mmCIF file with all atom_site columns, C-alpha atoms in Angstrom:
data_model
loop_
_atom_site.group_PDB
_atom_site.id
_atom_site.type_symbol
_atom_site.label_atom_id
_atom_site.label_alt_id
_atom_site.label_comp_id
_atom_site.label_asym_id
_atom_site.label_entity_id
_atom_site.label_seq_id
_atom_site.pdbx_PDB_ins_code
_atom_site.Cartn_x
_atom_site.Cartn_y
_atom_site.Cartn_z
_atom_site.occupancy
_atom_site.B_iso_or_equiv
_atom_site.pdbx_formal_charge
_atom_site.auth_seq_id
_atom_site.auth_comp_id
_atom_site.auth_asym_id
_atom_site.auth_atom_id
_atom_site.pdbx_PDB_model_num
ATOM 1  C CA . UNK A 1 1  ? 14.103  -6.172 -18.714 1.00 65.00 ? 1  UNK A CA 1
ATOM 2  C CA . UNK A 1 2  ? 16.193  -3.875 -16.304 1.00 78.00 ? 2  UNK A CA 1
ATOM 3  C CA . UNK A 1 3  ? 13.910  -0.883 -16.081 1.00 85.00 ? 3  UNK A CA 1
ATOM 4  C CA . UNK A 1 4  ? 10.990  -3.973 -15.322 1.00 90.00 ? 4  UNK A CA 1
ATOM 5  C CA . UNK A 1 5  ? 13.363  -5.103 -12.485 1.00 89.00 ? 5  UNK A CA 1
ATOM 6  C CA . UNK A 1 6  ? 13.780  -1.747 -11.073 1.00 89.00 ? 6  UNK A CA 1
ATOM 7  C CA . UNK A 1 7  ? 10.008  -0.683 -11.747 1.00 92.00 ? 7  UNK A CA 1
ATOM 8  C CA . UNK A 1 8  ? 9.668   -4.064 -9.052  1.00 92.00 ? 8  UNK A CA 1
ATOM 9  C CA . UNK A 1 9  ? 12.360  -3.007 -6.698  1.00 89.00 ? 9  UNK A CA 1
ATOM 10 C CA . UNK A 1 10 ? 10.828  0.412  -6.468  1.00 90.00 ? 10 UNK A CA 1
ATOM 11 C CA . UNK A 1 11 ? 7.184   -0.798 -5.718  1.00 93.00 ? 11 UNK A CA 1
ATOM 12 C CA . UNK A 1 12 ? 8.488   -3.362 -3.352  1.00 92.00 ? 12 UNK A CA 1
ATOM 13 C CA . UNK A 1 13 ? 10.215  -0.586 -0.995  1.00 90.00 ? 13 UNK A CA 1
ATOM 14 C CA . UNK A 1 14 ? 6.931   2.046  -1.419  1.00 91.00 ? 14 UNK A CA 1
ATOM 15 C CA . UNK A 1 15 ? 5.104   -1.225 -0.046  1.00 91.00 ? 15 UNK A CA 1
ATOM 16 C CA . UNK A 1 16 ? 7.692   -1.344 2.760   1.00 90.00 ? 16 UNK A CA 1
ATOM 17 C CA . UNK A 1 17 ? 7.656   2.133  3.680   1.00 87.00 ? 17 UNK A CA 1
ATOM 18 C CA . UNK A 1 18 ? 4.056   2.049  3.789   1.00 90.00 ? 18 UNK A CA 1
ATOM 19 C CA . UNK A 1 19 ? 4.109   -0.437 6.298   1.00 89.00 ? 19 UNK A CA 1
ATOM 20 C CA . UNK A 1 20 ? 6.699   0.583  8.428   1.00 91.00 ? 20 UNK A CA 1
ATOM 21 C CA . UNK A 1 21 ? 4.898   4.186  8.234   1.00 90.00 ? 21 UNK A CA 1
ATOM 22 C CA . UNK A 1 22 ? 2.294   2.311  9.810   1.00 88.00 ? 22 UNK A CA 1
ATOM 23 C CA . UNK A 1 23 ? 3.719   0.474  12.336  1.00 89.00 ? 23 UNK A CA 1
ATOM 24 C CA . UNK A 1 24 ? 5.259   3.842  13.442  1.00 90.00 ? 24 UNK A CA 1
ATOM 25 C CA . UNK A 1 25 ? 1.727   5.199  13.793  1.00 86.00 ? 25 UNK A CA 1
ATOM 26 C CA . UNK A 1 26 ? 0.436   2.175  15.558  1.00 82.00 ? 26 UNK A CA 1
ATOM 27 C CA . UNK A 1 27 ? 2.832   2.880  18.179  1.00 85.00 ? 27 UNK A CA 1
ATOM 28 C CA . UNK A 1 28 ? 2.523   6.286  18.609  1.00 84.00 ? 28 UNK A CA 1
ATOM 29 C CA . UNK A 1 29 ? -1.243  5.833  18.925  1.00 79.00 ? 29 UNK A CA 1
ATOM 30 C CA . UNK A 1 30 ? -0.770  2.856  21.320  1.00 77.00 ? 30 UNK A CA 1
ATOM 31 C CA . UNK A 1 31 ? 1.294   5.078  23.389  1.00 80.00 ? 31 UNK A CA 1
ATOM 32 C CA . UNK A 1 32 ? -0.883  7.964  23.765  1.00 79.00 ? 32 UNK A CA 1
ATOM 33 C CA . UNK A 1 33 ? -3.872  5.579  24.501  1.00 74.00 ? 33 UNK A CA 1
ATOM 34 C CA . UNK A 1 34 ? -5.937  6.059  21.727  1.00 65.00 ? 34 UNK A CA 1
ATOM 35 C CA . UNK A 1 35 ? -5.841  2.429  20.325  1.00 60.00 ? 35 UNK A CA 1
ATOM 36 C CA . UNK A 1 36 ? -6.112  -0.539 22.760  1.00 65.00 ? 36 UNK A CA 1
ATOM 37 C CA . UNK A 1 37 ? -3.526  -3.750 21.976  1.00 63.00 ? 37 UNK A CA 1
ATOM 38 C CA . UNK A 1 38 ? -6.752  -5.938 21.025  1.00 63.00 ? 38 UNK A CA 1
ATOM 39 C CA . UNK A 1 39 ? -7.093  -3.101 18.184  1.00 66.00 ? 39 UNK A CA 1
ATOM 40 C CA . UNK A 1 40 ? -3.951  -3.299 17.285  1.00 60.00 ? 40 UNK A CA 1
ATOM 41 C CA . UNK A 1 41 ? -3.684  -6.655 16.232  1.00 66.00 ? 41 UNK A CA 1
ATOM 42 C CA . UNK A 1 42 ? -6.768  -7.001 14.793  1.00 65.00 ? 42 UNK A CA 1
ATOM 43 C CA . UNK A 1 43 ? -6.522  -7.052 10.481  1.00 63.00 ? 43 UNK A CA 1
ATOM 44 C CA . UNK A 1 44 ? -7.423  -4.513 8.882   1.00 60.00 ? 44 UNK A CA 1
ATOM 45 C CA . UNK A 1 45 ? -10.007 -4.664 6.274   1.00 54.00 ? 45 UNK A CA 1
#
């Protein structure tokens, strides 16, 4: 039962730091130009 909570807890923050990884990239590439705004908030298939 623990090492299932845990197993959760660690998938949940890989999710996380996937997504803030890509927020982080978003930026970067909105900065430099290379992706418009109406890009950026389209969803991504």
């Amino acid at each position: 039962m623990l090492s299932e909570n845990l197993e959760n807890l660690v998938q949940k923050e890989r999710q996380e730091g996937r997504q803030e990884e890509r927020r982080e990239a978003e930026q970067r590439a909105l900065e430099s130009g290379s992706l418009s705004e109406a890009q950026l908030y389209q969803p991504t298939l």
